[in-house]
Amino acid sequence: MNLQGKTALVTGASRGIGKGIAQTLAKAGANIAFTFVSSIEKAKAFEEELQALGIKAKGYQSNAAEFAEAEKLVDEIVKEFGTLDILVNNAGITRDTLMMRMSEQQWDDVLDTNLKSAFAMTKAVMKPMMKAKQGSIINITSVVGITGNAGQANYAASKAGMIGLTKSVAKELGSRNIRCNAIAPGFIETEMTETLNEEVKAEWIKGIPLKRGGKPEDVANCVLFLASDASAYISGQTINVCGGMVM
Ligand SMILES: NC(=O)c1ccc[n+]([C@@H]2O[C@H](COP(=O)([O-])OP(=O)(O)OC[C@H]3O[C@@H](n4cnc5c(N)ncnc54)[C@H](OP(=O)(O)O)[C@@H]3O)[C@@H](O)[C@H]2O)c1
């Protein structure tokens, strides 16, 4: 699964799963453009860490929730890197609370950052990918987009929306040799899940056949497969990376 000569854009890669994805794609030889919104120092250090692997890497401060930023970002990346072959829509947030207490703001923030961003980024990369007559788009959704989850109506709706978007994009762009797939992680140990208390974490792990939380690398390895030619005949699919939690 060699990605030498390819350019990958990973959104939200200053930490967590996005960081793991960027590291794995870089080790496979891809040049990496990545985004972050607030972690300026972490992003700078990560840019240098990636460059030390001998590939070209650059971090861009860009808010995924802002529709207009996507096109500007992709234009800058194409100018800097020459191509854009792989897009990983990873940036995401939670604003968990029960429906009864959920505000319009909490709904909009999550839908804009998680779902509208994937729409905006996909629209923006279509042009360079169509010109290159190839591309792989990978959307990081969640198992709760499949199962739903109490206290996460906004998050689950955004992630279910990503699955519908994935299938539609696969149908629209397949004839242009552009593939679009989704990955649905289960419980992955990152800052996003660190906020859960130990009891809740233990309860999650009890329900996982492999009896452990996932690591960013577990998701990243699946991204590598979907980004590479090893998955050349796979499009429109959602792969659960969840230790068997959802079947
Ligand atoms: N962890 C899990 O168990 C799990 C399970 C299923 C799905 N997922 C999904 O996997 C993805 C990554 O999750 P994670 O656990 O790695 O989260 P995380 O540790 O909270 O990291 C989130 C990343 O997204 C960036 N980000 C947040 N808001 C952004 C915005 N508006 N614009 C651009 N970047 C933004 C953050 O950048 P800054 O550092 O600058 O804030 C950070 O790099 C998310 O889509 C999440 O829904 C996670």
PDB file of C-alpha atoms and ligand atoms in Angstrom:
ATOM      1  CA  MET A   1       0.000   0.000   0.000  1.00  0.00           C
ATOM      2  CA  ASN A   2       2.435   2.545  -1.298  1.00  0.00           C
ATOM      3  CA  LEU A   3       1.236   6.164  -1.514  1.00  0.00           C
ATOM      4  CA  GLN A   4       4.444   7.675  -2.869  1.00  0.00           C
ATOM      5  CA  GLY A   5       3.792  10.698  -5.091  1.00  0.00           C
ATOM      6  CA  LYS A   6       0.243  11.134  -3.758  1.00  0.00           C
ATOM      7  CA  THR A   7      -1.046  14.058  -1.717  1.00  0.00           C
ATOM      8  CA  ALA A   8      -3.493  13.507   1.126  1.00  0.00           C
ATOM      9  CA  LEU A   9      -5.541  16.146   2.936  1.00  0.00           C
ATOM     10  CA  VAL A  10      -6.627  15.144   6.443  1.00  0.00           C
ATOM     11  CA  THR A  11      -8.956  17.546   8.274  1.00  0.00           C
ATOM     12  CA  GLY A  12      -8.578  17.900  12.052  1.00  0.00           C
ATOM     13  CA  ALA A  13      -5.179  16.225  12.370  1.00  0.00           C
ATOM     14  CA  SER A  14      -3.514  18.150  15.209  1.00  0.00           C
ATOM     15  CA  ARG A  15      -4.406  15.298  17.599  1.00  0.00           C
ATOM     16  CA  GLY A  16      -6.423  12.106  18.029  1.00  0.00           C
ATOM     17  CA  ILE A  17      -7.562   9.960  15.114  1.00  0.00           C
ATOM     18  CA  GLY A  18      -6.680  12.569  12.465  1.00  0.00           C
ATOM     19  CA  LYS A  19      -3.097  12.700  13.725  1.00  0.00           C
ATOM     20  CA  GLY A  20      -2.861   8.895  13.584  1.00  0.00           C
ATOM     21  CA  ILE A  21      -4.235   8.923  10.028  1.00  0.00           C
ATOM     22  CA  ALA A  22      -1.747  11.572   8.861  1.00  0.00           C
ATOM     23  CA  GLN A  23       1.172   9.646  10.425  1.00  0.00           C
ATOM     24  CA  THR A  24       0.148   6.369   8.786  1.00  0.00           C
ATOM     25  CA  LEU A  25      -0.379   7.907   5.331  1.00  0.00           C
ATOM     26  CA  ALA A  26       2.953   9.748   5.624  1.00  0.00           C
ATOM     27  CA  LYS A  27       4.764   6.498   6.535  1.00  0.00           C
ATOM     28  CA  ALA A  28       3.257   5.003   3.352  1.00  0.00           C
ATOM     29  CA  GLY A  29       4.970   7.820   1.428  1.00  0.00           C
ATOM     30  CA  ALA A  30       2.127  10.331   0.901  1.00  0.00           C
ATOM     31  CA  ASN A  31       2.679  14.070   1.154  1.00  0.00           C
ATOM     32  CA  ILE A  32       0.387  15.464   3.833  1.00  0.00           C
ATOM     33  CA  ALA A  33      -1.716  18.616   4.073  1.00  0.00           C
ATOM     34  CA  PHE A  34      -3.698  18.762   7.287  1.00  0.00           C
ATOM     35  CA  THR A  35      -6.004  21.187   9.059  1.00  0.00           C
ATOM     36  CA  PHE A  36      -6.662  22.229  12.647  1.00  0.00           C
ATOM     37  CA  VAL A  37      -8.721  25.000  14.181  1.00  0.00           C
ATOM     38  CA  SER A  38      -7.128  26.048  17.492  1.00  0.00           C
ATOM     39  CA  SER A  39      -4.062  23.885  18.331  1.00  0.00           C
ATOM     40  CA  ILE A  40      -1.456  26.144  16.681  1.00  0.00           C
ATOM     41  CA  GLU A  41       1.583  24.900  18.656  1.00  0.00           C
ATOM     42  CA  LYS A  42       0.650  21.226  18.383  1.00  0.00           C
ATOM     43  CA  ALA A  43       0.072  21.628  14.640  1.00  0.00           C
ATOM     44  CA  LYS A  44       3.476  23.261  14.102  1.00  0.00           C
ATOM     45  CA  ALA A  45       5.248  20.476  16.036  1.00  0.00           C
ATOM     46  CA  PHE A  46       3.298  17.858  14.100  1.00  0.00           C
ATOM     47  CA  GLU A  47       4.168  19.471  10.761  1.00  0.00           C
ATOM     48  CA  GLU A  48       7.873  19.139  11.674  1.00  0.00           C
ATOM     49  CA  GLU A  49       7.391  15.539  12.873  1.00  0.00           C
ATOM     50  CA  LEU A  50       5.866  14.629   9.492  1.00  0.00           C
ATOM     51  CA  GLN A  51       8.566  16.434   7.516  1.00  0.00           C
ATOM     52  CA  ALA A  52      11.191  14.409   9.414  1.00  0.00           C
ATOM     53  CA  LEU A  53       9.745  11.328   7.688  1.00  0.00           C
ATOM     54  CA  GLY A  54      11.074  12.745   4.416  1.00  0.00           C
ATOM     55  CA  ILE A  55       7.752  13.771   2.922  1.00  0.00           C
ATOM     56  CA  LYS A  56       6.254  17.209   2.240  1.00  0.00           C
ATOM     57  CA  ALA A  57       3.867  18.287   5.003  1.00  0.00           C
ATOM     58  CA  LYS A  58       1.986  21.454   5.871  1.00  0.00           C
ATOM     59  CA  GLY A  59      -0.641  22.346   8.490  1.00  0.00           C
ATOM     60  CA  TYR A  60      -3.403  24.837   7.664  1.00  0.00           C
ATOM     61  CA  GLN A  61      -5.518  26.659  10.249  1.00  0.00           C
ATOM     62  CA  SER A  62      -8.968  26.319   8.726  1.00  0.00           C
ATOM     63  CA  ASN A  63     -12.366  26.061  10.390  1.00  0.00           C
ATOM     64  CA  ALA A  64     -14.245  23.070   8.971  1.00  0.00           C
ATOM     65  CA  ALA A  65     -17.558  24.683   9.977  1.00  0.00           C
ATOM     66  CA  GLU A  66     -17.001  27.605   7.575  1.00  0.00           C
ATOM     67  CA  PHE A  67     -18.272  26.629   4.137  1.00  0.00           C
ATOM     68  CA  ALA A  68     -16.338  29.350   2.302  1.00  0.00           C
ATOM     69  CA  GLU A  69     -12.957  28.245   3.719  1.00  0.00           C
ATOM     70  CA  ALA A  70     -12.990  24.857   1.958  1.00  0.00           C
ATOM     71  CA  GLU A  71     -12.446  26.106  -1.592  1.00  0.00           C
ATOM     72  CA  LYS A  72      -9.737  28.550  -0.521  1.00  0.00           C
ATOM     73  CA  LEU A  73      -7.963  25.772   1.385  1.00  0.00           C
ATOM     74  CA  VAL A  74      -8.039  23.315  -1.518  1.00  0.00           C
ATOM     75  CA  ASP A  75      -6.797  25.986  -3.963  1.00  0.00           C
ATOM     76  CA  GLU A  76      -3.843  26.710  -1.654  1.00  0.00           C
ATOM     77  CA  ILE A  77      -3.015  23.005  -1.276  1.00  0.00           C
ATOM     78  CA  VAL A  78      -3.132  22.315  -5.019  1.00  0.00           C
ATOM     79  CA  LYS A  79      -0.883  25.330  -5.609  1.00  0.00           C
ATOM     80  CA  GLU A  80       1.587  24.134  -2.948  1.00  0.00           C
ATOM     81  CA  PHE A  81       1.522  20.353  -3.543  1.00  0.00           C
ATOM     82  CA  GLY A  82       0.561  20.138  -7.226  1.00  0.00           C
ATOM     83  CA  THR A  83      -2.053  17.396  -6.731  1.00  0.00           C
ATOM     84  CA  LEU A  84      -4.737  16.322  -4.294  1.00  0.00           C
ATOM     85  CA  ASP A  85      -5.439  12.595  -4.489  1.00  0.00           C
ATOM     86  CA  ILE A  86      -6.857  11.659  -1.104  1.00  0.00           C
ATOM     87  CA  LEU A  87      -9.303  13.554   1.121  1.00  0.00           C
ATOM     88  CA  VAL A  88     -10.031  12.374   4.663  1.00  0.00           C
ATOM     89  CA  ASN A  89     -12.954  14.230   6.259  1.00  0.00           C
ATOM     90  CA  ASN A  90     -12.039  13.623   9.888  1.00  0.00           C
ATOM     91  CA  ALA A  91     -12.634  16.931  11.743  1.00  0.00           C
ATOM     92  CA  GLY A  92     -15.465  16.484  14.190  1.00  0.00           C
ATOM     93  CA  ILE A  93     -16.889  17.630  17.510  1.00  0.00           C
ATOM     94  CA  THR A  94     -19.473  16.538  20.062  1.00  0.00           C
ATOM     95  CA  ARG A  95     -21.920  18.702  22.032  1.00  0.00           C
ATOM     96  CA  ASP A  96     -23.662  15.946  23.979  1.00  0.00           C
ATOM     97  CA  THR A  97     -26.878  16.450  25.888  1.00  0.00           C
ATOM     98  CA  LEU A  98     -30.381  15.014  25.933  1.00  0.00           C
ATOM     99  CA  MET A  99     -32.786  16.274  23.258  1.00  0.00           C
ATOM    100  CA  MET A 100     -34.859  18.009  25.927  1.00  0.00           C
ATOM    101  CA  ARG A 101     -31.915  20.284  26.745  1.00  0.00           C
ATOM    102  CA  MET A 102     -30.291  20.497  23.317  1.00  0.00           C
ATOM    103  CA  SER A 103     -30.119  24.057  21.982  1.00  0.00           C
ATOM    104  CA  GLU A 104     -30.335  25.128  18.358  1.00  0.00           C
ATOM    105  CA  GLN A 105     -26.707  26.275  18.698  1.00  0.00           C
ATOM    106  CA  GLN A 106     -25.544  22.824  19.870  1.00  0.00           C
ATOM    107  CA  TRP A 107     -27.357  21.229  16.940  1.00  0.00           C
ATOM    108  CA  ASP A 108     -25.971  23.701  14.373  1.00  0.00           C
ATOM    109  CA  ASP A 109     -22.382  23.580  15.690  1.00  0.00           C
ATOM    110  CA  VAL A 110     -22.227  19.791  15.384  1.00  0.00           C
ATOM    111  CA  LEU A 111     -24.012  19.580  12.018  1.00  0.00           C
ATOM    112  CA  ASP A 112     -21.848  22.358  10.520  1.00  0.00           C
ATOM    113  CA  THR A 113     -18.524  20.979  11.780  1.00  0.00           C
ATOM    114  CA  ASN A 114     -19.168  17.298  11.120  1.00  0.00           C
ATOM    115  CA  LEU A 115     -21.484  17.154   8.093  1.00  0.00           C
ATOM    116  CA  LYS A 116     -21.600  20.464   6.236  1.00  0.00           C
ATOM    117  CA  SER A 117     -17.783  20.429   6.282  1.00  0.00           C
ATOM    118  CA  ALA A 118     -17.708  17.079   4.453  1.00  0.00           C
ATOM    119  CA  PHE A 119     -20.076  18.509   1.821  1.00  0.00           C
ATOM    120  CA  ALA A 120     -17.940  21.656   1.430  1.00  0.00           C
ATOM    121  CA  MET A 121     -14.636  19.748   1.260  1.00  0.00           C
ATOM    122  CA  THR A 122     -15.982  17.187  -1.213  1.00  0.00           C
ATOM    123  CA  LYS A 123     -17.282  19.969  -3.480  1.00  0.00           C
ATOM    124  CA  ALA A 124     -13.896  21.685  -3.283  1.00  0.00           C
ATOM    125  CA  VAL A 125     -11.785  18.594  -4.151  1.00  0.00           C
ATOM    126  CA  MET A 126     -14.031  17.453  -7.019  1.00  0.00           C
ATOM    127  CA  LYS A 127     -12.396  19.768  -9.556  1.00  0.00           C
ATOM    128  CA  PRO A 128      -8.753  18.695  -9.019  1.00  0.00           C
ATOM    129  CA  MET A 129      -9.746  15.033  -8.659  1.00  0.00           C
ATOM    130  CA  MET A 130     -11.835  15.097 -11.856  1.00  0.00           C
ATOM    131  CA  LYS A 131      -8.951  16.722 -13.682  1.00  0.00           C
ATOM    132  CA  ALA A 132      -6.608  13.973 -12.436  1.00  0.00           C
ATOM    133  CA  LYS A 133      -9.226  11.321 -13.336  1.00  0.00           C
ATOM    134  CA  GLN A 134      -8.800   9.679  -9.934  1.00  0.00           C
ATOM    135  CA  GLY A 135      -9.326  10.232  -6.226  1.00  0.00           C
ATOM    136  CA  SER A 136     -10.263   8.631  -2.938  1.00  0.00           C
ATOM    137  CA  ILE A 137     -12.527  10.392  -0.438  1.00  0.00           C
ATOM    138  CA  ILE A 138     -12.837   8.880   3.042  1.00  0.00           C
ATOM    139  CA  ASN A 139     -15.392  10.142   5.541  1.00  0.00           C
ATOM    140  CA  ILE A 140     -14.880   9.418   9.241  1.00  0.00           C
ATOM    141  CA  THR A 141     -18.373   8.784  10.546  1.00  0.00           C
ATOM    142  CA  SER A 142     -19.197   6.797  13.728  1.00  0.00           C
ATOM    143  CA  VAL A 143     -21.023   3.653  14.790  1.00  0.00           C
ATOM    144  CA  VAL A 144     -23.551   5.930  16.491  1.00  0.00           C
ATOM    145  CA  GLY A 145     -24.496   7.174  13.009  1.00  0.00           C
ATOM    146  CA  ILE A 146     -25.719   3.610  12.459  1.00  0.00           C
ATOM    147  CA  THR A 147     -27.156   2.788  15.888  1.00  0.00           C
ATOM    148  CA  GLY A 148     -28.160   6.212  17.277  1.00  0.00           C
ATOM    149  CA  ASN A 149     -27.262   7.130  20.870  1.00  0.00           C
ATOM    150  CA  ALA A 150     -29.122   8.765  23.744  1.00  0.00           C
ATOM    151  CA  GLY A 151     -27.595  12.181  24.453  1.00  0.00           C
ATOM    152  CA  GLN A 152     -26.058  12.427  20.987  1.00  0.00           C
ATOM    153  CA  ALA A 153     -28.989  13.229  18.652  1.00  0.00           C
ATOM    154  CA  ASN A 154     -27.002  16.010  16.954  1.00  0.00           C
ATOM    155  CA  TYR A 155     -23.815  13.925  16.639  1.00  0.00           C
ATOM    156  CA  ALA A 156     -25.620  10.753  15.497  1.00  0.00           C
ATOM    157  CA  ALA A 157     -27.604  12.739  12.899  1.00  0.00           C
ATOM    158  CA  SER A 158     -24.413  14.334  11.556  1.00  0.00           C
ATOM    159  CA  LYS A 159     -22.695  10.943  11.303  1.00  0.00           C
ATOM    160  CA  ALA A 160     -25.716   9.232   9.689  1.00  0.00           C
ATOM    161  CA  GLY A 161     -25.770  12.143   7.222  1.00  0.00           C
ATOM    162  CA  MET A 162     -22.152  11.415   6.335  1.00  0.00           C
ATOM    163  CA  ILE A 163     -23.081   7.854   5.380  1.00  0.00           C
ATOM    164  CA  GLY A 164     -25.811   9.107   2.998  1.00  0.00           C
ATOM    165  CA  LEU A 165     -23.374  11.662   1.589  1.00  0.00           C
ATOM    166  CA  THR A 166     -20.754   8.927   1.063  1.00  0.00           C
ATOM    167  CA  LYS A 167     -23.133   6.714  -0.932  1.00  0.00           C
ATOM    168  CA  SER A 168     -24.380   9.632  -3.060  1.00  0.00           C
ATOM    169  CA  VAL A 169     -20.876  10.877  -3.848  1.00  0.00           C
ATOM    170  CA  ALA A 170     -19.824   7.307  -4.755  1.00  0.00           C
ATOM    171  CA  LYS A 171     -22.722   7.148  -7.221  1.00  0.00           C
ATOM    172  CA  GLU A 172     -22.115  10.625  -8.692  1.00  0.00           C
ATOM    173  CA  LEU A 173     -18.345  10.405  -9.079  1.00  0.00           C
ATOM    174  CA  GLY A 174     -17.726   6.700  -9.725  1.00  0.00           C
ATOM    175  CA  SER A 175     -17.655   7.200 -13.499  1.00  0.00           C
ATOM    176  CA  ARG A 176     -14.792   9.695 -12.953  1.00  0.00           C
ATOM    177  CA  ASN A 177     -12.745   7.069 -11.080  1.00  0.00           C
ATOM    178  CA  ILE A 178     -13.303   8.903  -7.795  1.00  0.00           C
ATOM    179  CA  ARG A 179     -14.168   6.566  -4.923  1.00  0.00           C
ATOM    180  CA  CYS A 180     -15.907   7.576  -1.711  1.00  0.00           C
ATOM    181  CA  ASN A 181     -16.105   5.397   1.404  1.00  0.00           C
ATOM    182  CA  ALA A 182     -16.823   5.879   5.094  1.00  0.00           C
ATOM    183  CA  ILE A 183     -15.228   4.460   8.221  1.00  0.00           C
ATOM    184  CA  ALA A 184     -17.344   4.104  11.356  1.00  0.00           C
ATOM    185  CA  PRO A 185     -15.079   3.929  14.421  1.00  0.00           C
ATOM    186  CA  GLY A 186     -16.481   2.593  17.662  1.00  0.00           C
ATOM    187  CA  PHE A 187     -14.880   3.569  20.954  1.00  0.00           C
ATOM    188  CA  ILE A 188     -11.426   4.998  20.173  1.00  0.00           C
ATOM    189  CA  GLU A 189      -9.214   6.349  22.960  1.00  0.00           C
ATOM    190  CA  THR A 190      -8.583  10.053  22.193  1.00  0.00           C
ATOM    191  CA  GLU A 191      -9.231  13.437  23.844  1.00  0.00           C
ATOM    192  CA  MET A 192     -12.821  13.183  22.580  1.00  0.00           C
ATOM    193  CA  THR A 193     -13.462  10.078  24.704  1.00  0.00           C
ATOM    194  CA  GLU A 194     -11.184  11.164  27.604  1.00  0.00           C
ATOM    195  CA  THR A 195     -14.019  13.308  28.945  1.00  0.00           C
ATOM    196  CA  LEU A 196     -16.149  10.199  29.622  1.00  0.00           C
ATOM    197  CA  ASN A 197     -15.998   8.962  33.211  1.00  0.00           C
ATOM    198  CA  GLU A 198     -14.399   5.577  34.019  1.00  0.00           C
ATOM    199  CA  GLU A 199     -17.769   3.884  34.649  1.00  0.00           C
ATOM    200  CA  VAL A 200     -19.095   4.883  31.232  1.00  0.00           C
ATOM    201  CA  LYS A 201     -15.830   3.756  29.589  1.00  0.00           C
ATOM    202  CA  ALA A 202     -15.945   0.380  31.367  1.00  0.00           C
ATOM    203  CA  GLU A 203     -19.550  -0.063  30.223  1.00  0.00           C
ATOM    204  CA  TRP A 204     -18.578   0.635  26.583  1.00  0.00           C
ATOM    205  CA  ILE A 205     -15.667  -1.817  26.748  1.00  0.00           C
ATOM    206  CA  LYS A 206     -17.910  -4.544  28.215  1.00  0.00           C
ATOM    207  CA  GLY A 207     -19.981  -4.390  25.023  1.00  0.00           C
ATOM    208  CA  ILE A 208     -16.950  -4.764  22.707  1.00  0.00           C
ATOM    209  CA  PRO A 209     -16.155  -8.379  21.665  1.00  0.00           C
ATOM    210  CA  LEU A 210     -12.404  -7.568  21.434  1.00  0.00           C
ATOM    211  CA  LYS A 211     -12.588  -6.193  25.028  1.00  0.00           C
ATOM    212  CA  ARG A 212     -10.586  -3.013  24.485  1.00  0.00           C
ATOM    213  CA  GLY A 213     -10.973   0.495  23.208  1.00  0.00           C
ATOM    214  CA  GLY A 214      -9.531   1.183  19.761  1.00  0.00           C
ATOM    215  CA  LYS A 215      -6.412   3.217  19.015  1.00  0.00           C
ATOM    216  CA  PRO A 216      -6.071   5.922  16.338  1.00  0.00           C
ATOM    217  CA  GLU A 217      -3.816   3.484  14.396  1.00  0.00           C
ATOM    218  CA  ASP A 218      -6.684   0.982  14.179  1.00  0.00           C
ATOM    219  CA  VAL A 219      -8.693   3.567  12.226  1.00  0.00           C
ATOM    220  CA  ALA A 220      -5.629   4.817  10.335  1.00  0.00           C
ATOM    221  CA  ASN A 221      -4.831   1.354   8.946  1.00  0.00           C
ATOM    222  CA  CYS A 222      -8.310   1.155   7.446  1.00  0.00           C
ATOM    223  CA  VAL A 223      -7.888   4.649   5.963  1.00  0.00           C
ATOM    224  CA  LEU A 224      -4.596   3.530   4.398  1.00  0.00           C
ATOM    225  CA  PHE A 225      -6.366   0.607   2.735  1.00  0.00           C
ATOM    226  CA  LEU A 226      -9.189   2.807   1.394  1.00  0.00           C
ATOM    227  CA  ALA A 227      -6.728   5.466   0.225  1.00  0.00           C
ATOM    228  CA  SER A 228      -4.572   2.967  -1.662  1.00  0.00           C
ATOM    229  CA  ASP A 229      -5.082   1.041  -4.889  1.00  0.00           C
ATOM    230  CA  ALA A 230      -5.541  -2.112  -2.789  1.00  0.00           C
ATOM    231  CA  SER A 231      -9.188  -0.978  -2.490  1.00  0.00           C
ATOM    232  CA  ALA A 232      -9.549   0.077  -6.153  1.00  0.00           C
ATOM    233  CA  TYR A 233     -12.909  -1.727  -6.554  1.00  0.00           C
ATOM    234  CA  ILE A 234     -14.454  -0.557  -3.256  1.00  0.00           C
ATOM    235  CA  SER A 235     -16.739   2.490  -3.214  1.00  0.00           C
ATOM    236  CA  GLY A 236     -19.868   3.634  -1.374  1.00  0.00           C
ATOM    237  CA  GLN A 237     -19.135   1.380   1.619  1.00  0.00           C
ATOM    238  CA  THR A 238     -19.049   1.995   5.349  1.00  0.00           C
ATOM    239  CA  ILE A 239     -16.495  -0.087   7.253  1.00  0.00           C
ATOM    240  CA  ASN A 240     -16.969  -0.390  11.008  1.00  0.00           C
ATOM    241  CA  VAL A 241     -13.706  -0.226  12.978  1.00  0.00           C
ATOM    242  CA  CYS A 242     -15.158  -1.014  16.364  1.00  0.00           C
ATOM    243  CA  GLY A 243     -13.732  -4.273  17.735  1.00  0.00           C
ATOM    244  CA  GLY A 244     -16.960  -6.028  16.736  1.00  0.00           C
ATOM    245  CA  MET A 245     -19.218  -3.714  18.801  1.00  0.00           C
ATOM    246  CA  VAL A 246     -21.629  -3.150  15.897  1.00  0.00           C
ATOM    247  CA  MET A 247     -22.244  -5.920  13.367  1.00  0.00           C
TER     248      MET A 247
HETATM  249  N1  LIG B   1     -12.830   9.026  19.508  1.00  0.00           N
HETATM  250  C1  LIG B   1     -13.819   8.219  19.202  1.00  0.00           C
HETATM  251  O1  LIG B   1     -14.167   7.294  19.950  1.00  0.00           O
HETATM  252  C2  LIG B   1     -14.556   8.376  17.897  1.00  0.00           C
HETATM  253  C3  LIG B   1     -15.509   7.423  17.565  1.00  0.00           C
HETATM  254  C4  LIG B   1     -16.188   7.540  16.368  1.00  0.00           C
HETATM  255  C5  LIG B   1     -15.914   8.587  15.521  1.00  0.00           C
HETATM  256  N2  LIG B   1     -14.994   9.516  15.847  1.00  0.00           N
HETATM  257  C6  LIG B   1     -14.763  10.605  14.917  1.00  0.00           C
HETATM  258  O2  LIG B   1     -13.400  10.669  14.563  1.00  0.00           O
HETATM  259  C7  LIG B   1     -13.036  12.023  14.286  1.00  0.00           C
HETATM  260  C8  LIG B   1     -11.838  12.420  15.140  1.00  0.00           C
HETATM  261  O3  LIG B   1     -12.171  12.221  16.517  1.00  0.00           O
HETATM  262  P1  LIG B   1     -11.092  12.343  17.693  1.00  0.00           P
HETATM  263  O4  LIG B   1     -11.553  11.463  18.780  1.00  0.00           O
HETATM  264  O5  LIG B   1      -9.735  12.206  17.155  1.00  0.00           O
HETATM  265  O6  LIG B   1     -11.348  13.860  18.143  1.00  0.00           O
HETATM  266  P2  LIG B   1     -10.397  14.881  18.933  1.00  0.00           P
HETATM  267  O7  LIG B   1      -9.343  14.144  19.685  1.00  0.00           O
HETATM  268  O8  LIG B   1     -11.330  15.767  19.692  1.00  0.00           O
HETATM  269  O9  LIG B   1      -9.686  15.712  17.746  1.00  0.00           O
HETATM  270  C9  LIG B   1     -10.481  16.476  16.891  1.00  0.00           C
HETATM  271  C10 LIG B   1      -9.632  17.086  15.802  1.00  0.00           C
HETATM  272  O10 LIG B   1     -10.515  17.839  14.945  1.00  0.00           O
HETATM  273  C11 LIG B   1     -10.085  19.201  14.896  1.00  0.00           C
HETATM  274  N3  LIG B   1     -11.238  20.079  14.814  1.00  0.00           N
HETATM  275  C12 LIG B   1     -12.257  20.240  15.691  1.00  0.00           C
HETATM  276  N4  LIG B   1     -13.101  21.177  15.245  1.00  0.00           N
HETATM  277  C13 LIG B   1     -12.601  21.619  14.055  1.00  0.00           C
HETATM  278  C14 LIG B   1     -12.997  22.586  13.110  1.00  0.00           C
HETATM  279  N5  LIG B   1     -14.102  23.314  13.298  1.00  0.00           N
HETATM  280  N6  LIG B   1     -12.239  22.775  12.016  1.00  0.00           N
HETATM  281  C15 LIG B   1     -11.097  22.063  11.806  1.00  0.00           C
HETATM  282  N7  LIG B   1     -10.667  21.127  12.660  1.00  0.00           N
HETATM  283  C16 LIG B   1     -11.408  20.920  13.776  1.00  0.00           C
HETATM  284  C17 LIG B   1      -9.284  19.418  16.167  1.00  0.00           C
HETATM  285  O11 LIG B   1      -8.403  20.515  15.952  1.00  0.00           O
HETATM  286  P3  LIG B   1      -7.869  21.451  17.179  1.00  0.00           P
HETATM  287  O12 LIG B   1      -6.831  20.593  17.886  1.00  0.00           O
HETATM  288  O13 LIG B   1      -7.274  22.642  16.514  1.00  0.00           O
HETATM  289  O14 LIG B   1      -9.059  21.732  18.040  1.00  0.00           O
HETATM  290  C18 LIG B   1      -8.586  18.056  16.305  1.00  0.00           C
HETATM  291  O15 LIG B   1      -7.460  18.004  15.457  1.00  0.00           O
HETATM  292  C19 LIG B   1     -14.278  12.872  14.564  1.00  0.00           C
HETATM  293  O16 LIG B   1     -14.971  13.101  13.368  1.00  0.00           O
HETATM  294  C20 LIG B   1     -15.096  11.970  15.478  1.00  0.00           C
HETATM  295  O17 LIG B   1     -16.468  12.257  15.390  1.00  0.00           O
HETATM  296  C21 LIG B   1     -14.305   9.448  17.035  1.00  0.00           C
END
